[in-house]
mmCIF file of C-alpha atoms in Angstrom:
data_model
loop_
_atom_site.group_PDB
_atom_site.id
_atom_site.type_symbol
_atom_site.label_atom_id
_atom_site.label_comp_id
_atom_site.label_asym_id
_atom_site.label_seq_id
_atom_site.Cartn_x
_atom_site.Cartn_y
_atom_site.Cartn_z
ATOM 1 C CA UNK J 1 135.120 124.818 192.408
ATOM 2 C CA UNK J 2 131.665 126.074 191.559
ATOM 3 C CA UNK J 3 129.787 124.843 188.521
ATOM 4 C CA UNK J 4 130.050 128.226 186.839
ATOM 5 C CA UNK J 5 133.809 128.335 187.371
ATOM 6 C CA UNK J 6 134.110 124.737 186.047
ATOM 7 C CA UNK J 7 132.163 125.585 182.891
ATOM 8 C CA UNK J 8 134.549 128.474 182.295
ATOM 9 C CA UNK J 9 137.661 126.449 183.028
ATOM 10 C CA UNK J 10 140.141 125.100 180.502
ATOM 11 C CA UNK J 11 139.579 121.561 181.799
ATOM 12 C CA UNK J 12 135.882 121.684 180.837
ATOM 13 C CA UNK J 13 136.641 122.722 177.265
ATOM 14 C CA UNK J 14 139.248 119.984 176.942
ATOM 15 C CA UNK J 15 136.778 117.325 178.128
ATOM 16 C CA UNK J 16 134.093 118.760 175.845
ATOM 17 C CA UNK J 17 136.448 118.569 172.866
ATOM 18 C CA UNK J 18 137.341 114.973 173.723
ATOM 19 C CA UNK J 19 133.665 113.991 174.009
ATOM 20 C CA UNK J 20 132.852 115.710 170.712
ATOM 21 C CA UNK J 21 135.729 113.899 169.001
ATOM 22 C CA UNK J 22 134.534 110.546 170.363
ATOM 23 C CA UNK J 23 131.014 111.185 169.035
ATOM 24 C CA UNK J 24 132.369 112.038 165.578
ATOM 25 C CA UNK J 25 134.585 108.927 165.496
ATOM 26 C CA UNK J 26 131.748 106.659 166.623
ATOM 27 C CA UNK J 27 129.425 108.186 164.028
ATOM 28 C CA UNK J 28 131.993 107.640 161.286
ATOM 29 C CA UNK J 29 132.528 104.012 162.334
ATOM 30 C CA UNK J 30 128.767 103.413 162.376
ATOM 31 C CA UNK J 31 128.389 104.784 158.845
ATOM 32 C CA UNK J 32 131.255 102.596 157.626
ATOM 33 C CA UNK J 33 129.634 99.556 159.242
ATOM 34 C CA UNK J 34 126.290 100.271 157.586
ATOM 35 C CA UNK J 35 128.014 100.797 154.242
ATOM 36 C CA UNK J 36 129.699 97.423 154.626
ATOM 37 C CA UNK J 37 126.442 95.656 155.510
ATOM 38 C CA UNK J 38 124.369 97.183 152.717
ATOM 39 C CA UNK J 39 127.101 97.811 150.099
ATOM 40 C CA UNK J 40 125.915 101.402 150.053
ATOM 41 C CA UNK J 41 127.254 103.207 146.977
ATOM 42 C CA UNK J 42 128.411 99.968 145.293
ATOM 43 C CA UNK J 43 126.889 99.539 141.846
ATOM 44 C CA UNK J 44 126.833 96.356 139.784
ATOM 45 C CA UNK J 45 126.516 96.249 136.003
ATOM 46 C CA UNK J 46 123.752 93.879 134.915
ATOM 47 C CA UNK J 47 125.124 91.286 132.457
ATOM 48 C CA UNK J 48 123.485 90.359 129.151
ATOM 49 C CA UNK J 49 121.535 87.146 129.822
ATOM 50 C CA UNK J 50 120.090 86.825 126.296
ATOM 51 C CA UNK J 51 120.112 83.235 124.922
ATOM 52 C CA UNK J 52 121.603 82.019 128.212
ATOM 53 C CA UNK J 53 120.143 78.896 129.831
ATOM 54 C CA UNK J 54 118.226 79.866 132.946
ATOM 55 C CA UNK J 55 120.381 77.715 135.259
ATOM 56 C CA UNK J 56 123.565 79.352 133.949
ATOM 57 C CA UNK J 57 121.993 82.816 134.157
ATOM 58 C CA UNK J 58 121.004 82.159 137.771
ATOM 59 C CA UNK J 59 124.563 81.131 138.704
ATOM 60 C CA UNK J 60 126.051 84.167 136.949
ATOM 61 C CA UNK J 61 123.764 86.579 138.797
ATOM 62 C CA UNK J 62 124.472 84.944 142.152
ATOM 63 C CA UNK J 63 128.207 85.419 141.578
ATOM 64 C CA UNK J 64 127.553 89.145 141.131
ATOM 65 C CA UNK J 65 125.321 89.407 144.188
ATOM 66 C CA UNK J 66 122.102 89.623 142.172
ATOM 67 C CA UNK J 67 118.960 87.481 142.263
ATOM 68 C CA UNK J 68 117.128 85.927 139.298
ATOM 69 C CA UNK J 69 113.335 85.840 139.327
ATOM 70 C CA UNK J 70 111.459 83.965 136.571
ATOM 71 C CA UNK J 71 108.361 85.846 135.434
ATOM 72 C CA UNK J 72 106.982 83.782 132.567
ATOM 73 C CA UNK J 73 107.592 81.356 129.699
ATOM 74 C CA UNK J 74 106.888 82.827 126.265
ATOM 75 C CA UNK J 75 105.746 81.113 123.059
ATOM 76 C CA UNK J 76 108.546 79.202 121.396
ATOM 77 C CA UNK J 77 110.949 81.237 119.268
ATOM 78 C CA UNK J 78 113.084 79.391 116.726
ATOM 79 C CA UNK J 79 115.830 82.024 116.901
ATOM 80 C CA UNK J 80 116.400 81.355 120.621
ATOM 81 C CA UNK J 81 117.590 78.146 122.353
ATOM 82 C CA UNK J 82 114.902 76.266 124.324
ATOM 83 C CA UNK J 83 114.549 77.430 127.944
ATOM 84 C CA UNK J 84 116.937 80.341 127.376
ATOM 85 C CA UNK J 85 116.426 83.937 128.503
ATOM 86 C CA UNK J 86 114.569 86.034 125.908
ATOM 87 C CA UNK J 87 113.762 89.113 128.022
ATOM 88 C CA UNK J 88 115.264 90.672 131.142
ATOM 89 C CA UNK J 89 114.489 93.640 133.363
ATOM 90 C CA UNK J 90 116.589 95.642 134.157
ATOM 91 C CA UNK J 91 118.266 95.463 130.767
ATOM 92 C CA UNK J 92 121.907 94.548 130.208
ATOM 93 C CA UNK J 93 124.500 97.224 131.074
ATOM 94 C CA UNK J 94 122.148 98.845 133.616
ATOM 95 C CA UNK J 95 123.789 99.592 136.980
ATOM 96 C CA UNK J 96 121.979 98.354 140.092
ATOM 97 C CA UNK J 97 122.575 97.857 143.808
ATOM 98 C CA UNK J 98 123.718 94.606 145.354
ATOM 99 C CA UNK J 99 120.883 92.127 145.924
ATOM 100 C CA UNK J 100 118.685 93.560 143.149
ATOM 101 C CA UNK J 101 116.183 91.150 141.574
ATOM 102 C CA UNK J 102 116.568 90.606 137.817
ATOM 103 C CA UNK J 103 113.252 89.586 136.230
ATOM 104 C CA UNK J 104 113.464 87.286 133.199
ATOM 105 C CA UNK J 105 111.232 85.539 130.677
ATOM 106 C CA UNK J 106 112.423 82.345 129.033
ATOM 107 C CA UNK J 107 111.755 80.551 125.760
ATOM 108 C CA UNK J 108 109.498 77.495 125.672
ATOM 109 C CA UNK J 109 110.966 74.071 124.950
ATOM 110 C CA UNK J 110 109.081 73.839 121.657
ATOM 111 C CA UNK J 111 105.967 74.868 119.805
ATOM 112 C CA UNK J 112 102.736 74.208 121.670
ATOM 113 C CA UNK J 113 99.848 72.360 120.051
ATOM 114 C CA UNK J 114 96.561 73.876 118.937
ATOM 115 C CA UNK J 115 93.292 72.149 118.078
ATOM 116 C CA UNK J 116 92.109 72.370 114.499
ATOM 117 C CA UNK J 117 88.621 73.925 114.371
ATOM 118 C CA UNK J 118 85.778 72.659 112.120
ATOM 119 C CA UNK J 119 86.554 73.713 108.550
ATOM 120 C CA UNK J 120 84.711 71.584 105.986
ATOM 121 C CA UNK J 121 82.256 73.471 103.780
ATOM 122 C CA UNK J 122 83.369 76.778 105.268
ATOM 123 C CA UNK J 123 84.927 79.486 103.143
ATOM 124 C CA UNK J 124 88.669 79.726 102.666
ATOM 125 C CA UNK J 125 88.654 83.359 103.790
ATOM 126 C CA UNK J 126 87.068 82.463 107.091
ATOM 127 C CA UNK J 127 89.206 79.412 107.853
ATOM 128 C CA UNK J 128 92.565 80.864 106.770
ATOM 129 C CA UNK J 129 92.083 83.841 109.096
ATOM 130 C CA UNK J 130 91.120 81.485 111.919
ATOM 131 C CA UNK J 131 94.173 79.280 111.429
ATOM 132 C CA UNK J 132 96.542 82.243 111.246
ATOM 133 C CA UNK J 133 95.195 83.469 114.579
ATOM 134 C CA UNK J 134 96.115 80.055 116.022
ATOM 135 C CA UNK J 135 99.728 80.475 114.897
ATOM 136 C CA UNK J 136 99.595 78.259 111.786
ATOM 137 C CA UNK J 137 101.149 79.171 108.431
ATOM 138 C CA UNK J 138 99.399 79.020 105.085
ATOM 139 C CA UNK J 139 100.902 76.678 102.499
ATOM 140 C CA UNK J 140 99.688 75.504 99.097
ATOM 141 C CA UNK J 141 96.194 76.190 97.850
ATOM 142 C CA UNK J 142 94.862 73.795 95.204
ATOM 143 C CA UNK J 143 91.431 73.469 93.639
ATOM 144 C CA UNK J 144 89.153 70.538 92.955
ATOM 145 C CA UNK J 145 86.052 70.296 90.848
ATOM 146 C CA UNK J 146 83.227 71.269 93.169
ATOM 147 C CA UNK J 147 79.995 73.176 92.899
ATOM 148 C CA UNK J 148 80.901 75.906 95.447
ATOM 149 C CA UNK J 149 83.883 78.177 94.861
ATOM 150 C CA UNK J 150 86.535 78.733 97.561
ATOM 151 C CA UNK J 151 84.864 76.352 99.981
ATOM 152 C CA UNK J 152 87.364 74.332 102.051
ATOM 153 C CA UNK J 153 87.191 70.645 101.154
ATOM 154 C CA UNK J 154 90.257 69.388 103.009
ATOM 155 C CA UNK J 155 93.324 70.538 104.946
ATOM 156 C CA UNK J 156 96.655 68.739 105.201
ATOM 157 C CA UNK J 157 100.047 69.229 106.837
ATOM 158 C CA UNK J 158 103.243 67.265 106.302
ATOM 159 C CA UNK J 159 101.489 64.990 103.822
ATOM 160 C CA UNK J 160 98.785 64.025 106.322
ATOM 161 C CA UNK J 161 95.113 64.921 105.929
ATOM 162 C CA UNK J 162 93.697 66.601 109.005
ATOM 163 C CA UNK J 163 90.277 66.553 110.605
ATOM 164 C CA UNK J 164 88.534 68.969 112.929
ATOM 165 C CA UNK J 165 89.705 68.331 116.485
ATOM 166 C CA UNK J 166 93.175 67.125 115.461
ATOM 167 C CA UNK J 167 96.120 68.611 117.329
ATOM 168 C CA UNK J 168 98.826 70.381 115.345
ATOM 169 C CA UNK J 169 101.885 72.313 116.484
ATOM 170 C CA UNK J 170 102.002 76.070 116.126
ATOM 171 C CA UNK J 171 104.057 77.367 113.184
ATOM 172 C CA UNK J 172 103.096 74.289 111.131
ATOM 173 C CA UNK J 173 102.289 74.852 107.454
ATOM 174 C CA UNK J 174 98.802 73.818 106.371
ATOM 175 C CA UNK J 175 97.708 73.192 102.785
ATOM 176 C CA UNK J 176 94.177 73.766 101.488
ATOM 177 C CA UNK J 177 92.040 72.025 98.883
ATOM 178 C CA UNK J 178 89.209 74.308 97.776
ATOM 179 C CA UNK J 179 86.234 73.988 95.490
ATOM 180 C CA UNK J 180 86.678 75.659 92.106
ATOM 181 C CA UNK J 181 82.993 76.454 91.585
ATOM 182 C CA UNK J 182 83.000 74.876 88.124
ATOM 183 C CA UNK J 183 80.836 71.865 88.870
ATOM 184 C CA UNK J 184 77.313 72.296 87.529
ATOM 185 C CA UNK J 185 74.312 71.515 89.694
ATOM 186 C CA UNK J 186 72.162 68.924 87.928
ATOM 187 C CA UNK J 187 70.244 67.425 90.821
ATOM 188 C CA UNK J 188 72.488 64.362 91.137
ATOM 189 C CA UNK J 189 75.016 66.224 93.259
ATOM 190 C CA UNK J 190 72.480 67.587 95.715
ATOM 191 C CA UNK J 191 74.317 65.946 98.607
ATOM 192 C CA UNK J 192 77.440 67.912 97.765
ATOM 193 C CA UNK J 193 75.785 71.287 98.233
ATOM 194 C CA UNK J 194 77.600 72.966 101.129
ATOM 195 C CA UNK J 195 75.993 74.920 103.915
ATOM 196 C CA UNK J 196 78.170 78.025 103.734
ATOM 197 C CA UNK J 197 78.230 80.111 106.892
ATOM 198 C CA UNK J 198 78.533 83.851 106.900
ATOM 199 C CA UNK J 199 82.247 84.581 106.532
ATOM 200 C CA UNK J 200 82.151 88.240 107.378
ATOM 201 C CA UNK J 201 85.040 89.052 109.667
#
């Protein structure tokens, strides 16, 4: 049988149909295999990790086929447990693919310490702004007889007088003793005259 006659024969078309069917079946099986390996089309709902300890959050994500990645530790928040998740990306209830990384930030174990800057004979306006920027809270303000008004004479916290260079935890409350400006300069209190720095801010 010549090639031309074979190509026109019924046998050729049958074999061609069989080969075409085999190709389609193999292609379908390959797609199913790839879907199985990559979980193509399977979506996972990201759980809410807020206030969850990082070790527990990590285990929970692993059970779902997700991966936890710690980005950072944030300043301590009293409304959140120590070392618990405070932020996550993607957010809770988002749908993601299997194996997706979930980025988290966790709470610190407690308030960090800051160093008290020099404050004596400086103005209250200047020092209070400085301390607030360090994360400290303003408490009582009392006055003492002194020649210069609103000059900081002392700072205390928790009943303890503080000095420049002392360490104090953020969020602590600090109390001020200021000069009332009512003392009269008569020459005998020359040593008490403060050197007030420019407090423009």
